[in-house]
Short mmCIF file of C-alpha atoms and ligand atoms in Angstrom, two decimals:
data_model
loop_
_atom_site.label_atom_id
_atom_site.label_comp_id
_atom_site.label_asym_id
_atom_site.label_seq_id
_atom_site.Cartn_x
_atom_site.Cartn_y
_atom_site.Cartn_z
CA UNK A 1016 0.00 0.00 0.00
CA UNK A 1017 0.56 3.73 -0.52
CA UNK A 1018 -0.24 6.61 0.30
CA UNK A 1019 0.87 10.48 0.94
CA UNK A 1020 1.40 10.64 4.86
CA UNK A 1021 1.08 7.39 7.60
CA UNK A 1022 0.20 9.51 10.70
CA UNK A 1023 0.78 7.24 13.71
CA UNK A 1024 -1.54 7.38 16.58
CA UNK A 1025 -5.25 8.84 16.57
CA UNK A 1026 -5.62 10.94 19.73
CA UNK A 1027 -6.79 14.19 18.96
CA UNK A 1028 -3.52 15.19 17.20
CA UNK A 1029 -3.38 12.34 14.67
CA UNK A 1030 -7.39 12.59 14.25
CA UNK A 1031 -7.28 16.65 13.58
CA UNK A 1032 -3.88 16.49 11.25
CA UNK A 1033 -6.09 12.98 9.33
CA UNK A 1034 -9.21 14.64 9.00
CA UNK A 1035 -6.69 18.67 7.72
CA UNK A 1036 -5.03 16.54 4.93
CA UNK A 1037 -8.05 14.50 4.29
CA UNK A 1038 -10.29 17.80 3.18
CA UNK A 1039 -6.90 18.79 1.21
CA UNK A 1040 -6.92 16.10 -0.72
CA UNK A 1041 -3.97 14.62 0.78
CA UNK A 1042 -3.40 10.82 1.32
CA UNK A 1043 -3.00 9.88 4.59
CA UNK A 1044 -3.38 6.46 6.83
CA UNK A 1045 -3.89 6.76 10.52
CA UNK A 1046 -2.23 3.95 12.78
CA UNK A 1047 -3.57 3.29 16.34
CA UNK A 1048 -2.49 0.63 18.44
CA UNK A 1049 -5.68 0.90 20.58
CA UNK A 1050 -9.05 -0.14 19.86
CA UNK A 1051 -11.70 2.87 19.11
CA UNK A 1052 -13.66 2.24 22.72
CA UNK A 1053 -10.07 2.21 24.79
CA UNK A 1054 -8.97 5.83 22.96
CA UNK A 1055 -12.47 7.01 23.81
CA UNK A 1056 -12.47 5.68 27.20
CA UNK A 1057 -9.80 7.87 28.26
CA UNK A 1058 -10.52 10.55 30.45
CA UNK A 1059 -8.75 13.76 29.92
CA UNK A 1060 -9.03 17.74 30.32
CA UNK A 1061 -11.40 19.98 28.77
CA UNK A 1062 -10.58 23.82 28.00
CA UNK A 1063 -10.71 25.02 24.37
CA UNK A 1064 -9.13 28.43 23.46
CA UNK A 1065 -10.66 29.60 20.70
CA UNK A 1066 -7.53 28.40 17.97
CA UNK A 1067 -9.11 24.99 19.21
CA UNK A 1068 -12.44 26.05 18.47
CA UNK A 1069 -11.89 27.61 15.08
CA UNK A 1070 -8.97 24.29 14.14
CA UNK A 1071 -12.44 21.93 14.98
CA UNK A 1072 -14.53 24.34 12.65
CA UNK A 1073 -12.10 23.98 9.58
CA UNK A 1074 -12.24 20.58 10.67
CA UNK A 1075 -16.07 20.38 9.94
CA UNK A 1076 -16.19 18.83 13.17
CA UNK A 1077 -17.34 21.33 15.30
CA UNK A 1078 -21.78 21.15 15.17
CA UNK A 1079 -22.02 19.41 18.39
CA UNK A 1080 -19.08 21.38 20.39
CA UNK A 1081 -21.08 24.54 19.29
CA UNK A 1082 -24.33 23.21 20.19
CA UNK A 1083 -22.78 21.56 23.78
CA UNK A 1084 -19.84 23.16 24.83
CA UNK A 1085 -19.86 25.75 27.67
CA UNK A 1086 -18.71 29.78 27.26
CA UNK A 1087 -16.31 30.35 30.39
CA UNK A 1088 -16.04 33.91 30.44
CA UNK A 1089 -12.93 33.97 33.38
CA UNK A 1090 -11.68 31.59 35.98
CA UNK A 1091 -11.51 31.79 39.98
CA UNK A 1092 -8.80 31.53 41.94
CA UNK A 1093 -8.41 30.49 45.60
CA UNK A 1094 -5.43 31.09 48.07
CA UNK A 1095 -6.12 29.99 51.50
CA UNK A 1096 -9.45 30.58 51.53
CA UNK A 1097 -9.46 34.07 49.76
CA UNK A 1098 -10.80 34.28 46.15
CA UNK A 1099 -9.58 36.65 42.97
CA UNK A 1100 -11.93 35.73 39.02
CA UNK A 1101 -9.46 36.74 36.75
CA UNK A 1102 -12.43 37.87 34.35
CA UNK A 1103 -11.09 36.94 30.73
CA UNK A 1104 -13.71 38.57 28.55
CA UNK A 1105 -13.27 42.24 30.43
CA UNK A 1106 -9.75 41.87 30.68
CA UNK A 1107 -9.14 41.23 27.05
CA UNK A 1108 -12.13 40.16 25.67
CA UNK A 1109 -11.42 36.23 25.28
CA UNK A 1110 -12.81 33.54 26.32
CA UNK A 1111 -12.73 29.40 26.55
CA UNK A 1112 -14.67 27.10 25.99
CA UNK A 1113 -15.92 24.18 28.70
CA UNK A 1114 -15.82 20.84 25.83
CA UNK A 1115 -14.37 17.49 26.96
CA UNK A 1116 -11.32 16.16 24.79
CA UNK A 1117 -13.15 12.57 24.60
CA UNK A 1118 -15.60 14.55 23.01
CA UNK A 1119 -13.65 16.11 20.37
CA UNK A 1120 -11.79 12.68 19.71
CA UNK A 1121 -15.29 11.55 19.07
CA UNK A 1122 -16.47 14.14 16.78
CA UNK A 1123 -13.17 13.92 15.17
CA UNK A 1124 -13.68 10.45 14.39
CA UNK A 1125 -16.92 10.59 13.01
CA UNK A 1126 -15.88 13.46 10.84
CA UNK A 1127 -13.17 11.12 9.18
CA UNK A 1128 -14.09 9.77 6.12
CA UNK A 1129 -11.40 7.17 5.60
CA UNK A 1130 -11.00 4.66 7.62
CA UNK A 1131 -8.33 4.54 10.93
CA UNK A 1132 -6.57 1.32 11.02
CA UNK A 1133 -7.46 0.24 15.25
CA UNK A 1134 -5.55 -2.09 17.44
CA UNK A 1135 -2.08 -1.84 15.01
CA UNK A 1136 0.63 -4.19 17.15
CA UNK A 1137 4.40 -3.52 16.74
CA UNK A 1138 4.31 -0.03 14.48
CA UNK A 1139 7.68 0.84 13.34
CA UNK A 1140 8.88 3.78 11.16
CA UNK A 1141 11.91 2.83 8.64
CA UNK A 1142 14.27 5.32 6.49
CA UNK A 1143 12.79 8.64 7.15
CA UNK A 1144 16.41 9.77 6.86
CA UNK A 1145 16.03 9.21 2.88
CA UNK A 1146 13.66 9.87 0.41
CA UNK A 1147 11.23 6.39 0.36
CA UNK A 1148 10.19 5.96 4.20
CA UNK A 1149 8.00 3.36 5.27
CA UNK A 1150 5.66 2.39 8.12
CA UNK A 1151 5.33 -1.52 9.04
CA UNK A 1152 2.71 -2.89 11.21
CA UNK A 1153 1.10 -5.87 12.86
CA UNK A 1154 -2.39 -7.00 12.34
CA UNK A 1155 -3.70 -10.84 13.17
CA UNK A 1156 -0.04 -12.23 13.02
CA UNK A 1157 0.16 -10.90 9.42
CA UNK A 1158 3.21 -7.98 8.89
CA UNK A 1159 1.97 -4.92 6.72
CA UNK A 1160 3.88 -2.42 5.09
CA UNK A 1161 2.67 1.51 3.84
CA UNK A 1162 5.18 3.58 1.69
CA UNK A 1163 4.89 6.91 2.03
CA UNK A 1164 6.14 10.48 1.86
CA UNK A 1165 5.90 11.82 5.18
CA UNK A 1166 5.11 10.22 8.51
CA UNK A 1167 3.63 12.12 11.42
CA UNK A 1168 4.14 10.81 15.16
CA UNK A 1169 1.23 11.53 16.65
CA UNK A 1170 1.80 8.65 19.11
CA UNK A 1171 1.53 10.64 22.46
CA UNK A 1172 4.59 10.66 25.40
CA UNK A 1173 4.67 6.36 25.44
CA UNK A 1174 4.80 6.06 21.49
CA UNK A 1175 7.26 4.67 18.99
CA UNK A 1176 8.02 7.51 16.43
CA UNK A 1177 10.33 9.66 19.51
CA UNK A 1178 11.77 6.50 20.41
CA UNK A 1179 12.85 5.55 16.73
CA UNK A 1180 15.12 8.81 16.27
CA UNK A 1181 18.99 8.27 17.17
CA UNK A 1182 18.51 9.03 20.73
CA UNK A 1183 22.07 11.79 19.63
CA UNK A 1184 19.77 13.93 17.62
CA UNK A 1185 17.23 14.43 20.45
CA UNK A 1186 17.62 17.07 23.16
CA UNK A 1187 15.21 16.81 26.03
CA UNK A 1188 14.15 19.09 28.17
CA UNK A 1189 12.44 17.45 31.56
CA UNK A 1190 11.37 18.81 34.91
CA UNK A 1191 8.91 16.23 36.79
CA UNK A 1192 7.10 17.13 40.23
CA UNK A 1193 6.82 15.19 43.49
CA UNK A 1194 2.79 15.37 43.07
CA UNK A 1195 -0.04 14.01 40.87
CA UNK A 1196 -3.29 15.04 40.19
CA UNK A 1197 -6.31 12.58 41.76
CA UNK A 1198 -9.12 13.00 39.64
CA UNK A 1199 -12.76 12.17 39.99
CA UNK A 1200 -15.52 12.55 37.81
CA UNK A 1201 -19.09 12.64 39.02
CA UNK A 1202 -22.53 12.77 37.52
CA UNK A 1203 -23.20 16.30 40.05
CA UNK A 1204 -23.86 19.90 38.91
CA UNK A 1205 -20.00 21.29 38.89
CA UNK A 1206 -20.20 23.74 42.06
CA UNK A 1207 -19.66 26.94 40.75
CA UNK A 1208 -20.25 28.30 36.82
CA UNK A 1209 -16.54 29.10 36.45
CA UNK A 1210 -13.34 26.01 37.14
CA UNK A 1211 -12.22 26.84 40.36
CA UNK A 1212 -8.14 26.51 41.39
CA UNK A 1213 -7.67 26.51 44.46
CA UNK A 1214 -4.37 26.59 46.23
CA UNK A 1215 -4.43 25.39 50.10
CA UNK A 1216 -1.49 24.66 52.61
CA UNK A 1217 -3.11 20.98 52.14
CA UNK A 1218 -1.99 20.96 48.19
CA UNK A 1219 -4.05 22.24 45.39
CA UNK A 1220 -7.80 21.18 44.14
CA UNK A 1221 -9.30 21.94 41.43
CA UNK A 1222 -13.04 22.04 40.78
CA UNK A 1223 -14.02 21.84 36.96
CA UNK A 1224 -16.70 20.39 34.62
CA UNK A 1225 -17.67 18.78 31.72
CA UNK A 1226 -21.73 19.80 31.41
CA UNK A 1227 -24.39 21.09 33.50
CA UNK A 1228 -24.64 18.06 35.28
CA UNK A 1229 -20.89 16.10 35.35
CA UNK A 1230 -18.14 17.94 37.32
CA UNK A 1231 -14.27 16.77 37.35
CA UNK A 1232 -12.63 16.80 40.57
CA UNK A 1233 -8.69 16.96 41.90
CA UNK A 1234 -6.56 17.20 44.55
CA UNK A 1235 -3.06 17.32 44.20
CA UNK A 1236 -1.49 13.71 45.99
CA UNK A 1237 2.25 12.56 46.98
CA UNK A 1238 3.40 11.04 43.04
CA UNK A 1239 3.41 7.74 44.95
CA UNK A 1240 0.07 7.88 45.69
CA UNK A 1241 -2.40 4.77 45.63
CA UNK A 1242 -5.55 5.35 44.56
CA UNK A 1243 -6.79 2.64 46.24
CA UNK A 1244 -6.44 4.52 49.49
CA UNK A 1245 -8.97 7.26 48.10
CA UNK A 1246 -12.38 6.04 49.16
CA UNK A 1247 -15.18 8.64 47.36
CA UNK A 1248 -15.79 9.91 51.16
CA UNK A 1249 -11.77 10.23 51.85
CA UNK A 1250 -11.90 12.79 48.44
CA UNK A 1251 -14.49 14.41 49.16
CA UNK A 1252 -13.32 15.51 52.99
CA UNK A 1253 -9.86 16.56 51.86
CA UNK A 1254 -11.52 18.75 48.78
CA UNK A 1255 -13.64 20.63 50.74
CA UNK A 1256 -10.53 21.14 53.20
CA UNK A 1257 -8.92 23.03 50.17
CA UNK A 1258 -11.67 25.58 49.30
CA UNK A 1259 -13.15 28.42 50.45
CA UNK A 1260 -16.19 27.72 52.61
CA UNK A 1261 -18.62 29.29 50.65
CA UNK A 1262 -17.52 26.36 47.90
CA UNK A 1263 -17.10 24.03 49.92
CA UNK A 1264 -20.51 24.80 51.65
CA UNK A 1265 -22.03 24.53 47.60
CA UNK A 1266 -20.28 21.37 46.89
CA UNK A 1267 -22.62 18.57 45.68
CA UNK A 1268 -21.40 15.18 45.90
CA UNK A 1269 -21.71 11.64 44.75
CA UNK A 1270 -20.44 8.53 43.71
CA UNK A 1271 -17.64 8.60 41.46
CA UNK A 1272 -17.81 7.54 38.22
CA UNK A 1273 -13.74 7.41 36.77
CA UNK A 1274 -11.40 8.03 39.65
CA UNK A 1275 -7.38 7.96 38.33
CA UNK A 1276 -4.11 9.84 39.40
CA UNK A 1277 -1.91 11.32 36.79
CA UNK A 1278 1.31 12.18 37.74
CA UNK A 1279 2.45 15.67 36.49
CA UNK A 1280 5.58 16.32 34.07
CA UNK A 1281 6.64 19.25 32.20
CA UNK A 1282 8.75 17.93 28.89
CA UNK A 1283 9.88 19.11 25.54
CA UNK A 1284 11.64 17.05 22.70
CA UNK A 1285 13.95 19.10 20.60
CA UNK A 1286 13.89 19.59 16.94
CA UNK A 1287 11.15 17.66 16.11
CA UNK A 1288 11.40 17.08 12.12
CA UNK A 1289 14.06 14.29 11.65
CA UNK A 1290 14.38 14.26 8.10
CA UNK A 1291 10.57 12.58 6.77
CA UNK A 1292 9.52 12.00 10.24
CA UNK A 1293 7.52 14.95 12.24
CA UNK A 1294 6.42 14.93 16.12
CA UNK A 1295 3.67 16.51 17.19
CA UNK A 1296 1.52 16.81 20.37
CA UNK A 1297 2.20 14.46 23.57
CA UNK A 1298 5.11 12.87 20.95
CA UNK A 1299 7.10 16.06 21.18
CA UNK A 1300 6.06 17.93 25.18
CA UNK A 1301 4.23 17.51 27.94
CA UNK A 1302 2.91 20.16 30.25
CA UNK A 1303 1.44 19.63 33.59
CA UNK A 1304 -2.21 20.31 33.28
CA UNK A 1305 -2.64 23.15 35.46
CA UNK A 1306 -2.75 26.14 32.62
CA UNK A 1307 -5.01 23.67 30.53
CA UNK A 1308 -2.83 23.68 27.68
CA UNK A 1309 -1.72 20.17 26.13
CA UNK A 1310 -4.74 19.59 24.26
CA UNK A 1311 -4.81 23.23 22.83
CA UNK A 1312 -0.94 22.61 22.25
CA UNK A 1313 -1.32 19.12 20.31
CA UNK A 1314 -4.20 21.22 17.86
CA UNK A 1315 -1.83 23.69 17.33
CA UNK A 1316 1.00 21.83 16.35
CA UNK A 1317 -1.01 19.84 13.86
CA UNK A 1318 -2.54 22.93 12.16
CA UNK A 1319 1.25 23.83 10.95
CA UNK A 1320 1.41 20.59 10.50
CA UNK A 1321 -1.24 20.20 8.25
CA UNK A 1322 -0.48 23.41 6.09
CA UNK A 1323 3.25 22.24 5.82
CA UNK A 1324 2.69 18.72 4.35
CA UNK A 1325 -0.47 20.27 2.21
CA UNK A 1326 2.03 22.92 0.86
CA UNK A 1327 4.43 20.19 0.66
CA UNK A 1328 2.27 17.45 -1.45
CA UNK A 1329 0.31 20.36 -3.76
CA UNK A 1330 2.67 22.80 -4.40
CA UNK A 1331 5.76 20.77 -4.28
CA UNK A 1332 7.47 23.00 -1.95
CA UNK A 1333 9.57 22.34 1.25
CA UNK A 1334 9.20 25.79 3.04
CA UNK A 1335 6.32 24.59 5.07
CA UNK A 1336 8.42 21.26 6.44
CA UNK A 1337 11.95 23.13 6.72
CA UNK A 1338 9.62 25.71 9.14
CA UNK A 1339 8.05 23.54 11.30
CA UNK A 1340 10.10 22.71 14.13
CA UNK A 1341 11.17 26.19 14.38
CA UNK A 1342 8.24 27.40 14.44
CA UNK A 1343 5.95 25.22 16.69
CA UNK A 1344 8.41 25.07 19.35
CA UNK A 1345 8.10 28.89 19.87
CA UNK A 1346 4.93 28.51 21.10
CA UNK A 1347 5.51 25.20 22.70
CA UNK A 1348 8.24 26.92 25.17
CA UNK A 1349 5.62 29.64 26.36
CA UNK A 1350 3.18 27.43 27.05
CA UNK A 1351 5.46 25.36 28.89
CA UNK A 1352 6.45 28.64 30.63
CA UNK A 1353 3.27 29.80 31.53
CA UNK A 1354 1.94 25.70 32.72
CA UNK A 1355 5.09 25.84 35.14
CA UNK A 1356 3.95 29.09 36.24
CA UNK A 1357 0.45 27.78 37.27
CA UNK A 1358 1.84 24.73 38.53
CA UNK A 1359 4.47 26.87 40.64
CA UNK A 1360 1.77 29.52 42.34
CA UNK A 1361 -0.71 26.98 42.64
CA UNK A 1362 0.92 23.71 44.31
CA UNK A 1363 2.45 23.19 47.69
CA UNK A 1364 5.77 22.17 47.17
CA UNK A 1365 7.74 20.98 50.55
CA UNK A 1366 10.90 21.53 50.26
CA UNK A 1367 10.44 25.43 49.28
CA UNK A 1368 9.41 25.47 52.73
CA UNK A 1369 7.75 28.61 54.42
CA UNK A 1370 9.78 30.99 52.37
CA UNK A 1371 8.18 29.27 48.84
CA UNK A 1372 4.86 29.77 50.31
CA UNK A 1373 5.31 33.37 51.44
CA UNK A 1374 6.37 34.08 47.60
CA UNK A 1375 3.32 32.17 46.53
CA UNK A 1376 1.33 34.46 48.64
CA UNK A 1377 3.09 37.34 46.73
CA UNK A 1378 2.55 36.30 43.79
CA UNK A 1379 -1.05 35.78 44.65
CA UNK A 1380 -1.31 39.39 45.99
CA UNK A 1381 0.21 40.92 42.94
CA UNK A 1382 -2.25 39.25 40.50
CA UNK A 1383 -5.36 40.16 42.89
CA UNK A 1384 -3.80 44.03 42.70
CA UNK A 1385 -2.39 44.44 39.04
CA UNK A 1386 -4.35 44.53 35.84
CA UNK A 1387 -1.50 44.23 34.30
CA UNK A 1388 -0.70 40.53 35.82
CA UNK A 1389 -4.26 39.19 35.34
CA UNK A 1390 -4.00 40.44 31.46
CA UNK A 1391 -1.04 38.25 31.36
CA UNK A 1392 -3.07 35.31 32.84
CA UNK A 1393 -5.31 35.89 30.38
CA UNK A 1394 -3.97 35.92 27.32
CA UNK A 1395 -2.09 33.15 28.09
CA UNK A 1396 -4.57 30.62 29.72
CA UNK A 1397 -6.90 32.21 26.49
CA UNK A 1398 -4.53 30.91 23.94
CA UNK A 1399 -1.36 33.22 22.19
CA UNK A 1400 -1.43 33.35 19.13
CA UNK A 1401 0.39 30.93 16.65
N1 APR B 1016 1.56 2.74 17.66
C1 APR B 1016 0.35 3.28 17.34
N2 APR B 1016 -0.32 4.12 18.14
C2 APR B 1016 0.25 4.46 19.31
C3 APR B 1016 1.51 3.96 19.69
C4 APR B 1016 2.17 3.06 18.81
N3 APR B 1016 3.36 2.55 19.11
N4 APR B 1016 1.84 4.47 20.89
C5 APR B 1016 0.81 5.25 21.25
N5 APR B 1016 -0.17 5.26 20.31
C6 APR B 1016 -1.45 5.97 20.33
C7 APR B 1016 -2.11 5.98 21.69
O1 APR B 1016 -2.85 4.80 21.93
C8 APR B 1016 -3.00 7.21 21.59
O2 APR B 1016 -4.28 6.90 21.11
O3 APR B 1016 -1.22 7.34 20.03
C9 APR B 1016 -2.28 8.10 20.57
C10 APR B 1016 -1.72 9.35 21.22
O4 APR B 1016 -2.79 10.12 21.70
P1 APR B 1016 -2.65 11.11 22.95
O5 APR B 1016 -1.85 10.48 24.01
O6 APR B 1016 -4.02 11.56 23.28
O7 APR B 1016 -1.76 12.32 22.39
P2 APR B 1016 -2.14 13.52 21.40
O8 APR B 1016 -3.03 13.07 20.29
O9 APR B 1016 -0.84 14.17 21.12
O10 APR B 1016 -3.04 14.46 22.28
C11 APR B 1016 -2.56 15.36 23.19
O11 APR B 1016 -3.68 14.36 25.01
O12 APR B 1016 -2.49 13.63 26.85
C12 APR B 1016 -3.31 14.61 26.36
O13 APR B 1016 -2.67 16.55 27.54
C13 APR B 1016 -2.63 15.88 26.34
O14 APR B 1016 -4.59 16.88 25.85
C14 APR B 1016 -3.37 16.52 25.28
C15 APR B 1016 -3.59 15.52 24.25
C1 PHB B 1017 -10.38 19.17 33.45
O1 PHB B 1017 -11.55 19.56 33.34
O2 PHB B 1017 -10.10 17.98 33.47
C2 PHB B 1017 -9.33 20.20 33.57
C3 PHB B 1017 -9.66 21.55 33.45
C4 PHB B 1017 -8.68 22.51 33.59
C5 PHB B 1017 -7.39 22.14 33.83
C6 PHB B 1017 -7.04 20.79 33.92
C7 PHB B 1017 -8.02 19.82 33.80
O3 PHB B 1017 -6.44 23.09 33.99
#
């Protein structure tokens, strides 16, 4: 078989650059190791910035996120008790939007007309160093092989396309955290109309949603945590510990539906175009999930993406390709910058000690007193431009 690009992996990244090429008239085969019901049974975060929003439009994938998904006009923010909305819409008149990323991976899948090749075994990218690369894969004991032009690693932090380039022409750039995030999600009205971070001598919590009636929970936990030791009651308790009375007073609660701790990791691969082989989204960084950025990173990485192999194919021209890593990393640094910054105000971290948490409190003070600071909040949690 044949075709223009193999894109590896069909989270949101691979789905959204598939479904780019596909209305470009571009070839491309999508490779997933995972069945359709396991990617969609992942739970993950749910903040659009508009780039998102607009990407899923050009997408013509977008009907139901318009019809479903939820205006946020600002966020709230907690410090021991005392609370600051950092009002996006008056500040610089943004906003996000409240959409859950299983739900774009589903509406990005149904907008696909090709088929995705599900529950690929042993995927392997060959001689993207020359002109002819290849893809091979494993399906019902049988090997298959797809020539191509281009391959895209979509393939997320775990996959096989980062881990194929000589590990001497990758820099990384890592900085992990002693915490995780325990998340719950629960079939409750979310308690307030705005996500709610909240940071508390106890760690941080964070109170978001994914409709009118399902809220996501967390708390911030040790990274060895077991969440076996987190009965629904034990959660419950310490999250209410972390917020402000009045929200915890509000809080409605209830069995938990998904309960799961992620650990959190900020992480960028450098370059990430290796002759025929691009990385893109979780392939390429990771950013702890506290500014709301990885999914709105992956989408944005994949629309250059898109336009460079679609300028590449069509028009025969390399500009596109010899720009991308360049240019996606840009933006991949300050969101990385601005995800540690969250992570950093935000978190107890004990070996800063009472001197960290003083400049916390700072930091916290300045941003409830300057316009100026809560602008830069907001552009940045909003979405900068590409
Ligand atoms: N072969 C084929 N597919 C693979 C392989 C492999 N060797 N390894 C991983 N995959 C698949 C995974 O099963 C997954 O479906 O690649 C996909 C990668 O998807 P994601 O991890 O969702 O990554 P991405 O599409 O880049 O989306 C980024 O996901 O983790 C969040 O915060 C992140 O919201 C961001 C988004
Ligand atoms: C979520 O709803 O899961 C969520 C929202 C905002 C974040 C992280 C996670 O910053």
């Amino acid at each position: 078989m044949r075709t223009n690009v193999v894109i590896i992996g069909a989270g949101p990244a691979g789905l959204m650059l598939g479904r780019l090429l596909e209305l470009a008239g571009v070839d491309a085969a999508i490779l997933e190791r995972k069945s359709p019901d396991y990617v969609l049974g992942r739970i993950r975060a749910g903040v659009l910035e508009q780039g998102t929003i607009d990407l899923m439009d050009r997408a013509e994938a977008s009907t139901r996120l318009h019809a479903e998904g939820l205006i946020h006009h600002g966020i709230d923010l907690s410090f021991d008790g005392d609370r600051q909305r950092i009002d996006f819409s008056a500040l610089i008149g943004r906003h996000v939007m409240v959409y859950g990323q299983t739900e774009v991976t589903r509406d990005l899948m149904n907008a696909r007309k090709a088929p995705t090749i599900y529950e690929a075994e042993d995927v392997e990218p060959h001689d993207f160093d020359g002109k002819s690369p290849y893809v091979t894969y494993k399906q019902g004991g049988t090997t298959h092989r797809i020539d191509c032009d281009y391959i895209a690693g979509c393939d997320g932090f775990h996959g096989v396309s980062r881990q194929s380039v000589p590990q001497t022409a990758l820099t990384l750039y890592e900085r992990t955290y002693p915490f995780g995030w325990l998340g719950i999600l629960v079939d409750k009205p979310p308690v307030a109309d705005e996500l709610v971070y909240a940071h508390h001598e106890r760690g941080f919590a964070l109170c978001s949603q994914r409709s009118p009636t399902r809220s996501r929970y967390y708390v911030q936990v040790p990274v060895d945590e077991n969440v076996e030791a987190w009965s629904d009651t034990r959660f419950w308790d310490e999250l209410r510990l972390r917020l402000n009375p009045e929200t915890a007073e509000n809080l409605q609660t209830g069995p938990s539906i998904e309960k799961s701790i992620a650990p959190l990791r900020s992480f960028v691969a450098e370059p990430l175009r290796f002759g025929r082989l691009f990385l893109a989204g979780d392939a390429a960084h990771i950013v702890p999930p506290t500014g709301a950025k990885g999914l709105n990173l992956a989408m944005s990485d994949v629309a250059t993406l898109a336009d460079a192999l679609i300028e590449a194919t069509i028009e025969k021209s390399s500009a596109g390709v010899d720009a991308y890593s360049a240019k996606v990393l840009q933006r991949i640094w300050k969101a990385e910058r601005f995800s540690w910054w969250m992570t950093s105000l935000l978190h107890t971290f004990p070996e800063t000690g009472a001197f960290g948490r003083r400049i916390q409190r700072a930091e916290f003070d300045y941003l409830c007193g300057s316009q100026t600071a809560q602008q830069s909040l907001a552009e940045n949690y909003t979405g900068l431009p590409s």
